[in-house]
Coordinates of C-alpha atoms and ligand atoms in Angstrom, one line a residue:
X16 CA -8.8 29.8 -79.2
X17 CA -11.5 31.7 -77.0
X18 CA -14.6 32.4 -79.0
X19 CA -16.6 35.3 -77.7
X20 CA -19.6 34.5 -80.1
X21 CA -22.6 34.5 -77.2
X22 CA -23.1 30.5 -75.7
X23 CA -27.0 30.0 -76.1
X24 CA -28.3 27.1 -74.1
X25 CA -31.7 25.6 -74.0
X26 CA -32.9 25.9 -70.3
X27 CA -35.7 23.3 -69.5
X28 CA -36.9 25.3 -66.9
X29 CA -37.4 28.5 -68.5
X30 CA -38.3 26.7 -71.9
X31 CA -36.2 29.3 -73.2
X32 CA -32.8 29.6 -75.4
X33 CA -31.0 32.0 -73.2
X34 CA -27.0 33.1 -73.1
X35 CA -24.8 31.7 -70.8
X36 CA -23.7 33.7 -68.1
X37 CA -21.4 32.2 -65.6
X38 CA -22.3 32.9 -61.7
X39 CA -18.3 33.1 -61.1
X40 CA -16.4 34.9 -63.9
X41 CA -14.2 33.0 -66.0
X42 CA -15.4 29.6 -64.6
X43 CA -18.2 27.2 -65.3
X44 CA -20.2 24.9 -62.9
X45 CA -21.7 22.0 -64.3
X46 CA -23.2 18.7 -62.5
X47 CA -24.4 15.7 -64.1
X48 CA -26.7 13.2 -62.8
X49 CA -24.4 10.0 -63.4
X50 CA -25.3 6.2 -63.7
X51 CA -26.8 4.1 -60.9
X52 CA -24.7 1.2 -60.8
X53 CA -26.6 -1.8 -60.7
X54 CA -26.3 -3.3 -64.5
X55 CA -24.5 -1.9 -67.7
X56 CA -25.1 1.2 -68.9
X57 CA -27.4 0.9 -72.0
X58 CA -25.9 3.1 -75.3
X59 CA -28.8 5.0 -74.7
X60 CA -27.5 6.2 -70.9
X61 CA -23.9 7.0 -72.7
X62 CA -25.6 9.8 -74.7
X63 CA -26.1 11.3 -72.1
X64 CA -23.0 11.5 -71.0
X65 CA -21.6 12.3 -74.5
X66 CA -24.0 15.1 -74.3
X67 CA -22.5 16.3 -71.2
X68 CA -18.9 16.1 -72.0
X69 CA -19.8 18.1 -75.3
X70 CA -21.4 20.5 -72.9
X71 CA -17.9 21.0 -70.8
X72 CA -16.1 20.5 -74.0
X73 CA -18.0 23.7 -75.7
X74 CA -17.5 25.5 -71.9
X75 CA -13.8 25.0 -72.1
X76 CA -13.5 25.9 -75.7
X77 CA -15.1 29.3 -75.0
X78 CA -12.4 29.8 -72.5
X79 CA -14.2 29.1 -69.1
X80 CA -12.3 27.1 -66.5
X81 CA -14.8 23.6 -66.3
X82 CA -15.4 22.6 -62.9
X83 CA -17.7 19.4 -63.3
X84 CA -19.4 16.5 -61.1
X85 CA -20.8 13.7 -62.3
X86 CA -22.2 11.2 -59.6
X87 CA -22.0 7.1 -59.8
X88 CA -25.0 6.3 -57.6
X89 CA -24.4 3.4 -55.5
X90 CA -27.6 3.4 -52.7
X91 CA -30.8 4.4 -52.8
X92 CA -32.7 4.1 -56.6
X93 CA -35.9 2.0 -56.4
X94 CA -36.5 0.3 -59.4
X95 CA -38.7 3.3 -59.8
X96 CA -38.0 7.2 -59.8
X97 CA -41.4 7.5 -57.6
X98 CA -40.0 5.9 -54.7
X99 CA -41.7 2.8 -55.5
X100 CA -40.4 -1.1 -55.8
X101 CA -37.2 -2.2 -54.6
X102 CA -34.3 -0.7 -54.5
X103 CA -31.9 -1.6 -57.8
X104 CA -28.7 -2.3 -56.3
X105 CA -30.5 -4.6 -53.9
X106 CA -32.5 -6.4 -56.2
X107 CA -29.3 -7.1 -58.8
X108 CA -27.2 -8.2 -55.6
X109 CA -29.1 -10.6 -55.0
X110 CA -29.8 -11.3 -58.2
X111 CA -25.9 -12.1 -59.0
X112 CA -25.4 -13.5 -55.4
X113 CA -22.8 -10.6 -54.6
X114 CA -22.2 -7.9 -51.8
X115 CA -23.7 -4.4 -53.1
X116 CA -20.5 -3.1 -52.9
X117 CA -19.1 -5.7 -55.5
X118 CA -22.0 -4.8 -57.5
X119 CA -21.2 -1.2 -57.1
X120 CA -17.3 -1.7 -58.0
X121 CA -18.2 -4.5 -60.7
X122 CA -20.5 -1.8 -62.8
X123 CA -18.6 1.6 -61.9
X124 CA -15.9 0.4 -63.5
X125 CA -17.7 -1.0 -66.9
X126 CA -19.5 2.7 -67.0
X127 CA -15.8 4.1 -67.0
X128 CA -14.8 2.1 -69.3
X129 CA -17.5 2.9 -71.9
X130 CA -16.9 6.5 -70.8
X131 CA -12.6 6.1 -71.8
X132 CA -14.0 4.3 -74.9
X133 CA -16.3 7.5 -76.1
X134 CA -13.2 9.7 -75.6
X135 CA -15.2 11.6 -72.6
X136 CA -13.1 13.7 -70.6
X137 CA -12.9 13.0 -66.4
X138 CA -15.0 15.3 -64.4
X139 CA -13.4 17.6 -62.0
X140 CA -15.0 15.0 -59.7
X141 CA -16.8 11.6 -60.1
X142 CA -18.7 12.0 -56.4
X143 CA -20.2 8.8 -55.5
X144 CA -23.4 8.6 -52.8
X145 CA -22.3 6.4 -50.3
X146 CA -19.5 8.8 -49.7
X147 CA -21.8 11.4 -48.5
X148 CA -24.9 10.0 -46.7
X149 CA -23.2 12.7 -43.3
X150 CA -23.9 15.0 -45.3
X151 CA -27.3 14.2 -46.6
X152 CA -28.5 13.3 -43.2
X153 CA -27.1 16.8 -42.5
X154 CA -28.9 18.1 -45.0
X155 CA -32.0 16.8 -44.6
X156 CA -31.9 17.4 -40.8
X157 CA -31.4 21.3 -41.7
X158 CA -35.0 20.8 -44.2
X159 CA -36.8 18.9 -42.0
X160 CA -38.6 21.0 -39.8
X161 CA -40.5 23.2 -42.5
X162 CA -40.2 20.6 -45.2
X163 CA -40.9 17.3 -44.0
X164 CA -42.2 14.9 -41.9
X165 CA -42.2 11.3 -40.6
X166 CA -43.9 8.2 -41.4
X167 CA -43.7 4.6 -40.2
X168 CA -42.0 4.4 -43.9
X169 CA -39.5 7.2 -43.4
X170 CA -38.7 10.8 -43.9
X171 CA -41.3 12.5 -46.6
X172 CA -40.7 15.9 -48.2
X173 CA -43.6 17.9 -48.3
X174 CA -44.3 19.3 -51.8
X175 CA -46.2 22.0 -50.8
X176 CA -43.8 23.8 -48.5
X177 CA -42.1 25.3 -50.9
X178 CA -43.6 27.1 -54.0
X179 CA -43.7 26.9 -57.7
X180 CA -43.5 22.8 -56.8
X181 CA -42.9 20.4 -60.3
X182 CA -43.0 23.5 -62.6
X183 CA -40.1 22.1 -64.3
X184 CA -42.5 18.7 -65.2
X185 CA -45.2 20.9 -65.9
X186 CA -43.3 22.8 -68.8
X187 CA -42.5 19.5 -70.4
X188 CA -45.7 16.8 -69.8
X189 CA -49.7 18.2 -70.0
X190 CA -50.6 15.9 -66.8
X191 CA -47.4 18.0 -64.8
X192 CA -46.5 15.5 -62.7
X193 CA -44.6 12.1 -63.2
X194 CA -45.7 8.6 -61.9
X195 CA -45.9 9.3 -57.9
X196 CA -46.6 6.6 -55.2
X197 CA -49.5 5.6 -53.5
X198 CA -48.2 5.5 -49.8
X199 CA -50.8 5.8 -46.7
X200 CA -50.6 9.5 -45.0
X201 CA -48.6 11.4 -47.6
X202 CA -49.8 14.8 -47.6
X203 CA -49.6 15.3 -51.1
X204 CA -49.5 12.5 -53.7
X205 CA -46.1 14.0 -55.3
X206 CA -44.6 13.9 -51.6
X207 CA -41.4 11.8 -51.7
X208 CA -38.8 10.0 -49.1
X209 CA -35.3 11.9 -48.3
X210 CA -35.3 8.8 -45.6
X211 CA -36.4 5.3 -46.4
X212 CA -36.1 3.8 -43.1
X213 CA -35.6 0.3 -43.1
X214 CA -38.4 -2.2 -41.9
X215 CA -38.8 -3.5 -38.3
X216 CA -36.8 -7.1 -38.5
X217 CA -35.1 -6.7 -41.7
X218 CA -31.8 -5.6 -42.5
X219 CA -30.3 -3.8 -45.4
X220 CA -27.2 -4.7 -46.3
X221 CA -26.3 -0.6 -47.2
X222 CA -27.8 1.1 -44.0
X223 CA -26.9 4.1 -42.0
X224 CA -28.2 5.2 -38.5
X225 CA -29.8 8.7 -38.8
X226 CA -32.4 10.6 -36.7
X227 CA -34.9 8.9 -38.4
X228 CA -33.8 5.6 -37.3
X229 CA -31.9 3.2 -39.5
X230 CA -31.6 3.2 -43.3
X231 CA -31.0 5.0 -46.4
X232 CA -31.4 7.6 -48.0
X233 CA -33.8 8.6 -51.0
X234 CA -32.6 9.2 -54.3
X235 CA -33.0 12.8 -54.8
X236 CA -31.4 13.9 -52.1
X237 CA -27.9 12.7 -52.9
X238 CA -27.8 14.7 -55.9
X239 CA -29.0 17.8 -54.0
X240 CA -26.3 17.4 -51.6
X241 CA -23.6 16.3 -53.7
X242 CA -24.0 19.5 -56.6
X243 CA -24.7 21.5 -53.2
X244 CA -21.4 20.8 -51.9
X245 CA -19.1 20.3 -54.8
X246 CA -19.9 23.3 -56.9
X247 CA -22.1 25.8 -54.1
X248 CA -25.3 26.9 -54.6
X249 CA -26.3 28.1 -57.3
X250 CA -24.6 26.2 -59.6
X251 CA -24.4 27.4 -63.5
X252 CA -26.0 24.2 -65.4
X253 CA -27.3 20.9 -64.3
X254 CA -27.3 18.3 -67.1
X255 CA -29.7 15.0 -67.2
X256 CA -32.1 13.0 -69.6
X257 CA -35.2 14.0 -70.8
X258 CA -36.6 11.2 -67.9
X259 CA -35.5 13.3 -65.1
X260 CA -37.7 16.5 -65.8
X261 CA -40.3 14.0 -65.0
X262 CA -39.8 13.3 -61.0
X263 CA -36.4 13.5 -60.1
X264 CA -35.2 16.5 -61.1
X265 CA -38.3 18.4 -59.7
X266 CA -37.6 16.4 -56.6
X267 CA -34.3 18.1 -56.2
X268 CA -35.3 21.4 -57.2
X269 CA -38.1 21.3 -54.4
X270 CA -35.2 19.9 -52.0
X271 CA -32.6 22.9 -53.7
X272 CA -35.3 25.6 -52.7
X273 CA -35.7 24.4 -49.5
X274 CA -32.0 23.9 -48.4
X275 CA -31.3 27.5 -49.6
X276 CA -33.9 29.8 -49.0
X277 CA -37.7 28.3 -49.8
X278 CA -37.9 31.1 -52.2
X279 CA -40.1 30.4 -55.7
X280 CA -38.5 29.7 -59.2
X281 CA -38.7 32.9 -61.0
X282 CA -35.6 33.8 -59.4
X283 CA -33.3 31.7 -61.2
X284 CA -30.8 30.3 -58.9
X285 CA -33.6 29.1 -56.3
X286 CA -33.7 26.1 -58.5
X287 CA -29.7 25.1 -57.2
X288 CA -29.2 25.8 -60.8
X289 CA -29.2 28.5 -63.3
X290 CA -29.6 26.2 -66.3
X291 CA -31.2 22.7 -66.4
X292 CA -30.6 21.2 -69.5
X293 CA -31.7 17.5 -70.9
X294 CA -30.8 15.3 -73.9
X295 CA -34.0 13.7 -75.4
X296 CA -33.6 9.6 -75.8
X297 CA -31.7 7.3 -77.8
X298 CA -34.5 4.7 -78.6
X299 CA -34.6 1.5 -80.4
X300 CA -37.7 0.0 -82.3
X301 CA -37.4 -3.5 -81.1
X302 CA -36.7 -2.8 -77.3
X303 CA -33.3 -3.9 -77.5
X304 CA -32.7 -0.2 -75.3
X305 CA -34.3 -2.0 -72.1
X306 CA -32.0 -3.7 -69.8
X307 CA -34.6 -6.3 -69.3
X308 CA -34.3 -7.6 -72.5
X309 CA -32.1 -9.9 -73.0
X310 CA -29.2 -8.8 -74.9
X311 CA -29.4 -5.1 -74.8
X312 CA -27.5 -2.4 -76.2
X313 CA -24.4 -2.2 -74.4
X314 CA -21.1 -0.2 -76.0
X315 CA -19.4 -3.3 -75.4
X316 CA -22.1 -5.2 -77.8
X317 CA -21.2 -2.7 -80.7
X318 CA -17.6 -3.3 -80.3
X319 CA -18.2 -7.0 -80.4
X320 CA -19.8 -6.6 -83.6
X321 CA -17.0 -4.6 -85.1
X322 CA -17.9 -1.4 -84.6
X323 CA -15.2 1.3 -82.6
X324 CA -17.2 3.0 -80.2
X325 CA -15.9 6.8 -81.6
X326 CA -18.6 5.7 -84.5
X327 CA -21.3 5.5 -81.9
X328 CA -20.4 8.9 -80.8
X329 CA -20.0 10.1 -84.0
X330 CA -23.6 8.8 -84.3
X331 CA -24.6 10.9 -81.3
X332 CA -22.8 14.1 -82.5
X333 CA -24.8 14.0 -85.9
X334 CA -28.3 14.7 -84.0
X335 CA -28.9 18.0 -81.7
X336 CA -29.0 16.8 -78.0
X337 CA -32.3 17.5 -77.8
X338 CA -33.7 15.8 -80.8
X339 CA -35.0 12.1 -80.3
X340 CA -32.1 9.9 -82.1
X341 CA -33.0 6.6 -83.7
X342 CA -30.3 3.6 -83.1
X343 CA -30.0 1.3 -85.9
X344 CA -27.3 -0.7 -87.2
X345 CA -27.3 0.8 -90.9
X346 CA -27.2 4.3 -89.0
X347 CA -24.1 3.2 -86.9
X348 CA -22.4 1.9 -90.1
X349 CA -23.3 4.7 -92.0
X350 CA -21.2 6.9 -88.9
X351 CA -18.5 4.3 -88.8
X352 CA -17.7 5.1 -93.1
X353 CA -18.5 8.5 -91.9
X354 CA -16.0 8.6 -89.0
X355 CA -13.6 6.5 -91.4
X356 CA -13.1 9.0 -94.3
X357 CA -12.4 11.8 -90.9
X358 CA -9.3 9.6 -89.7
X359 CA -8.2 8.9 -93.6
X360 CA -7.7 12.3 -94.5
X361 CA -6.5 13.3 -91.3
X362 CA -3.9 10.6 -91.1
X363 CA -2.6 11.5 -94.6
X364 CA -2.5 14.9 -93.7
X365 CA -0.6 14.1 -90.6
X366 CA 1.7 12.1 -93.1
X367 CA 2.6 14.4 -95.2
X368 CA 2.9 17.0 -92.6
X369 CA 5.7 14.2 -91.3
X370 CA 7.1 14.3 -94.4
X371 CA 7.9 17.9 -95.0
X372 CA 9.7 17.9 -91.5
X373 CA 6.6 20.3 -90.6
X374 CA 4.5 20.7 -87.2
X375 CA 1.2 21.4 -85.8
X376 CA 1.1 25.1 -85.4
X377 CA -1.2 25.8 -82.6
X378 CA -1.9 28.7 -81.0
X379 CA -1.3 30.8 -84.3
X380 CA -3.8 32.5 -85.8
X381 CA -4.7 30.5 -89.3
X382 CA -4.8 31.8 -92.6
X383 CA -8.2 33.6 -93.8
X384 CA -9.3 30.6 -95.6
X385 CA -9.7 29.3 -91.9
X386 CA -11.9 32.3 -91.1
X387 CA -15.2 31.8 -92.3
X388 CA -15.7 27.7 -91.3
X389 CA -14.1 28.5 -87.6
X390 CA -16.5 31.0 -87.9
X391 CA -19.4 28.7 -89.4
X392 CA -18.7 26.5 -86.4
X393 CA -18.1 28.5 -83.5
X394 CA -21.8 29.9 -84.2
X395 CA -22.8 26.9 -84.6
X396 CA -22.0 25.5 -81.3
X397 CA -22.6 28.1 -79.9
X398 CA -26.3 27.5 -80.7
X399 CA -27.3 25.4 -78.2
X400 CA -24.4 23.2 -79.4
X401 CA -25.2 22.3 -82.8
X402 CA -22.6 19.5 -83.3
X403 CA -24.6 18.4 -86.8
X404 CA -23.4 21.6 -88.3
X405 CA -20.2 21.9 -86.8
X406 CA -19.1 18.2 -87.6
X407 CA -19.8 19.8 -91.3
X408 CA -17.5 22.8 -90.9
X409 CA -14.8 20.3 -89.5
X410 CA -15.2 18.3 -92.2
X411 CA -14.9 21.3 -95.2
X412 CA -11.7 22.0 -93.3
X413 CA -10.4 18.8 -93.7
X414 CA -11.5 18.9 -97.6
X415 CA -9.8 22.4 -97.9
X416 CA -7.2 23.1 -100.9
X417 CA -3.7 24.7 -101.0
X418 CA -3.2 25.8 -97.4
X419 CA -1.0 25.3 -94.7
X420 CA -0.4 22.0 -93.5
X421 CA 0.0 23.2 -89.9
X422 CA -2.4 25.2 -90.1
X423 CA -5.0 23.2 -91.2
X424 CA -4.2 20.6 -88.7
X425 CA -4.1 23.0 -85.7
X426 CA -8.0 24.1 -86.9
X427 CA -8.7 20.5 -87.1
X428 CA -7.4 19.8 -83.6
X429 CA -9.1 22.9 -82.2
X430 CA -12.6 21.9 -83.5
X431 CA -11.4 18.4 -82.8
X432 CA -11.2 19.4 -78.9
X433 CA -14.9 20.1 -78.9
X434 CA -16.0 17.2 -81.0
X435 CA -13.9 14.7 -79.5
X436 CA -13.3 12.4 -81.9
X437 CA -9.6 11.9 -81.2
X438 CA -8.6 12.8 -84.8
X439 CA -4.9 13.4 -84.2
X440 CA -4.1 10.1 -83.2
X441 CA -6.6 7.6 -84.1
X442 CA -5.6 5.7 -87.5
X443 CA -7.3 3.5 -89.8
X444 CA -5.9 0.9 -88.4
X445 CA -7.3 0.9 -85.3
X446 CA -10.8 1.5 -86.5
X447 CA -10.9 -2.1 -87.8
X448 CA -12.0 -4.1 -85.0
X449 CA -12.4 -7.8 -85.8
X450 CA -15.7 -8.8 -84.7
X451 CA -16.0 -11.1 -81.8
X452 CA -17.6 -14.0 -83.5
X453 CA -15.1 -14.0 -86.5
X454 CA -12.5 -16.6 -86.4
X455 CA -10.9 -16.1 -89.3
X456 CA -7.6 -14.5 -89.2
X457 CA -6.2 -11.5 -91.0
X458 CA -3.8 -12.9 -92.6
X459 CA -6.1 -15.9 -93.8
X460 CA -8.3 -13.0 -95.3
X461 CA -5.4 -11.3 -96.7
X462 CA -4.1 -14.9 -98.6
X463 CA -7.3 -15.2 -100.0
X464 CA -7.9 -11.9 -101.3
X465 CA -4.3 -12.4 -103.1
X466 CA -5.4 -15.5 -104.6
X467 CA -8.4 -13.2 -106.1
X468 CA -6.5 -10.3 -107.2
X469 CA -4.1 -13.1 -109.3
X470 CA -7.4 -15.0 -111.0
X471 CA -8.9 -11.5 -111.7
X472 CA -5.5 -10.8 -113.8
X473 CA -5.9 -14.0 -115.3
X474 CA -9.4 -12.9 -115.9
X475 CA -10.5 -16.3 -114.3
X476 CA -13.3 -14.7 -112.9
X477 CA -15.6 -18.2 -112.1
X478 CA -12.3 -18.7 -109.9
X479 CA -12.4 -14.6 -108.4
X480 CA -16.4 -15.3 -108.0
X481 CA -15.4 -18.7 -106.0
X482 CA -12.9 -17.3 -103.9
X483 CA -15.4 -14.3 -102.9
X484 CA -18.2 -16.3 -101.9
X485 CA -15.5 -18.5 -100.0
X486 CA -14.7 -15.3 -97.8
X487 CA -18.6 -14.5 -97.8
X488 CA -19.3 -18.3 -96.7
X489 CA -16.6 -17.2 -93.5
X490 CA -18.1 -14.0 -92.5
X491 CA -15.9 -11.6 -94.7
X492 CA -17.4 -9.0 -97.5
X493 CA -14.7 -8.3 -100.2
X494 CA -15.1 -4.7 -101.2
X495 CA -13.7 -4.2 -104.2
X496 CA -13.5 -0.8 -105.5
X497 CA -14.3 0.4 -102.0
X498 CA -13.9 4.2 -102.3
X499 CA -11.9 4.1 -99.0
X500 CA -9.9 1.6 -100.0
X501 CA -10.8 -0.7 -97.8
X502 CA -10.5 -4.1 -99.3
X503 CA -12.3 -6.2 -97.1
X504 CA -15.1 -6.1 -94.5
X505 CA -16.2 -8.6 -91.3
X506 CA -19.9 -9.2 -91.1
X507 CA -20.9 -9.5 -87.8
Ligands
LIG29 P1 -29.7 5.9 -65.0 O1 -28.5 5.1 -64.8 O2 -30.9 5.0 -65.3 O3 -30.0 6.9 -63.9 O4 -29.5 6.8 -66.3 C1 -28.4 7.5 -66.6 C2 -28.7 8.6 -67.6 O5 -29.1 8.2 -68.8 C3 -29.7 9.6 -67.1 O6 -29.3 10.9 -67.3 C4 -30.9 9.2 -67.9 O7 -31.8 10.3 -68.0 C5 -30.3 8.9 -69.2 N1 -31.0 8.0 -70.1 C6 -31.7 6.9 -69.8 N2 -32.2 6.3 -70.9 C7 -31.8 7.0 -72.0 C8 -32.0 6.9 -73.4 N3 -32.6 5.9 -74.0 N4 -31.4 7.9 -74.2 C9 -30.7 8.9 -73.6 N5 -30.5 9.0 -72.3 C10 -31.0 8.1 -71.5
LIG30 ZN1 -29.5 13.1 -60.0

């Protein structure tokens, strides 16, 4: 189905909900700043990327052909975004006593698998820095005579060649501007490297040669570079967290304007980007969200303790992007039942669709009892994608009476498609994940639970209590009367 109720997006810069118009017909641009690839992502970096694969999911479900990047930085983030402290893939490298590169490789391909886990879709392109440091010293040679200049330390962007500088901070923060570095001779105290050159008498182990002597480049600029070259300036929407309004983002804006035409931001477009959107946080009361904690909130840490990760994006879909979102572990159970009573009634549905020799019927338009929830939640997506409401309008279709099997199931796919909780093919089954710790087996669980069910016909119930506080003492709730039938529970 293509939806032609207006898309209206939230643009950061402006401050404004305006309607999306795409720079190329029939096609959308979209670039998302991805992980740096030093640790684990936290739960709290994946809703970010939920938020952008909704984003491209809403895109393609309004008919526009999704061309999207999302970067893996591998060089060049200092432990923090003001250019300041060491650089992260550095620091962890020689934390773990590895190569950078291992580090890189070890932690790209944990990020991709929490990203398969939350049933994200690939990008058109996952474009990682290393890959292009010709082309940001390219870049950055074309800038740096009216943008920048050079100290002992490296390449510095000055802020105040190009106007309008850190507006996109200044709309968010009542100071303007982020944390910025202390560094001898920068012109302006928001000035930032595009070149970090490396020390006299040390050696990095990432380094390039450049103009500017050896080293590597700054943060920003691979971003710049990378959306510059993958999806042409301007580009319709560039996607981040809430964080990167702060420096970074305004960094690459100031490095966009430059690059293209040092022109100031009322013209949209000078920016790089017509749209720049942010999800707010994912936070945690106890600090559990920082990766120097000790055992942070990783997806794999949810999963270990029995939760499937679709919960946790169910979680993420039942708060607007750009509302803060409180993690807890009642909250993710509460999405897990939530999530459970979806794949229930869909896998009936899908049963009995089986069972009358019918099919999914997609493609055809649905009955008019369809009408008014696909209409419910196309405007509601549509609204600066509203996925609280529309996970409600998906859910009265499931719940709907007396229609057409097919039907109902193609209008559950479709909304399913922007929602992305794999409905169509995840089952119960595979929702129950055993937690790590548990070492009890199923079918120990299941012989004990038939032992109950026998002394509760007896109407033995000292013996029924017994055998439930058994299963307790071993980590297992016995539900009875569980309203989805589920019998029994692992505590984690
Ligand atoms: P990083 O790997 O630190 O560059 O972060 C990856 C993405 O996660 C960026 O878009 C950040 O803005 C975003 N992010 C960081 N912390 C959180 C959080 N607690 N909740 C939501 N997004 C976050
Ligand atoms: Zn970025």
């Amino acid at each position: 189905m293509t939806d032609a109720t207006p898309l209206k997006l939230f643009n950061s810069l402006t401050r404004q909900l305006e309607t999306f118009e795409p720079l190329h017909p029939g096609e959308a641009r979209v670039y998302s700043c991805g992980p740096t690839v030093y640790n684990y992502p936290h739960i709290g970096n994946m809703r970010a990327y939920v938020f952008a694969d909704v984003l491209g999911r809403v895109l393609s479900f309004k008919g526009y052909k999704l061309s999207h990047v999302i970067n893996i930085t591998d060089v060049g983030h200092l432990t923090d975004d003001a250019d300041a402290g060491e650089d992260k893939m550095e620091k962890m490298a020689a934390k773990e006593a590895k190569s950078i590169w291992a580090i890189a490789e070890h932690y790209t391909q944990a990020y991709w698998a929490d990203i398969k886990a939350l049933n994200i879709r690939q990008p058109m392109e996952w474009s990682v820095a290393t890959k292009y440091v010709p082309a940001m010293i390219a870049f950055a040679e074309k800038i740096a005579d009216k943008h920048c200049y050079e100290l002992d330390s490296g390449l510095y962007f000055d802020v105040a060649s190009v106007a309008d500088y850190g507006r996109l901070a200044r709309a968010h923060t009542e100071e303007g501007e982020g944390r910025i570095e202390a560094v001898e001779g920068k012109r302006n105290a928001a000035d930032f490297a595009i070149w970090r050159k490396t020390p006299a008498g040390e050696t990095r182990q990432m380094e390039w040669d450049s103009p500017w002597g050896r080293g590597a480049p700054g943060w920003h600029l691979e971003c710049s570079v990378m959306s510059g070259q993958l999806l042409g300036f301007p580009f319709d929407i560039h996607t981040g967290g809430i964080d990167h309004r702060e420096i970074h983002h305004p960094n690459e804006i100031a490095q966009n304007q430059a690059f293209c035409c040092s022109g100031g931001l009322d013209v949209p477009g000078n920016s790089g980007a017509k749209l720049w959107m942010h999800n707010n946080f994912l936070v945690e009361r106890s600090g559990k969200m920082s990766k120097s904690s000790g055992e942070f909130l990783r997806l794999q840490l949810l999963i270990d303790k029995g939760y499937h990760p679709l919960a946790y994006r169910l979680m993420c879909l039942q708060a607007q992007y750009r509302s803060e979102l409180e993690f807890s572990w009642e909250g993710l159970g509460a999405a897990l039942t939530r999530l459970k009573r979806l794949v229930m009634a869909v896998e009936q549905l899908r049963a009995r669709l089986n069972d009358e020799g019918g099919s999914v019927i997609e493609g055809a338009e649905p009955g008019p009892k369809f009408a008014p929830l696909r209409e419910a939640f196309a405007a509601a997506i549509s609204d600066d994608l509203g996925t609280p409401i529309a996970l409600t309008q998906l859910e009265q279709v499931v719940a709907l009476k007396k229609v057409d099997l097919g039907q109902k199931l193609a209008v559950i796919a479709e909304m399913d498609a922007v929602l992305g909780l794999n409905l169509l093919a995840l089952t119960r089954a595979e929702l129950r994940l055993k937690p790590k710790a548990a070492t009890i087996t199923e079918a120990e669980i299941e012989e004990v639970l038939a032992a109950r069910r026998q002394a509760r016909a007896d109407k033995d119930f000292a013996r029924s209590d017994a055998l439930r506080d058994d299963l307790a003492a071993r980590g297992v709730e016995a539900m009875d009367g569980d309203p989805l039938g589920w019998d029994w529970k692992l505590e984690a």
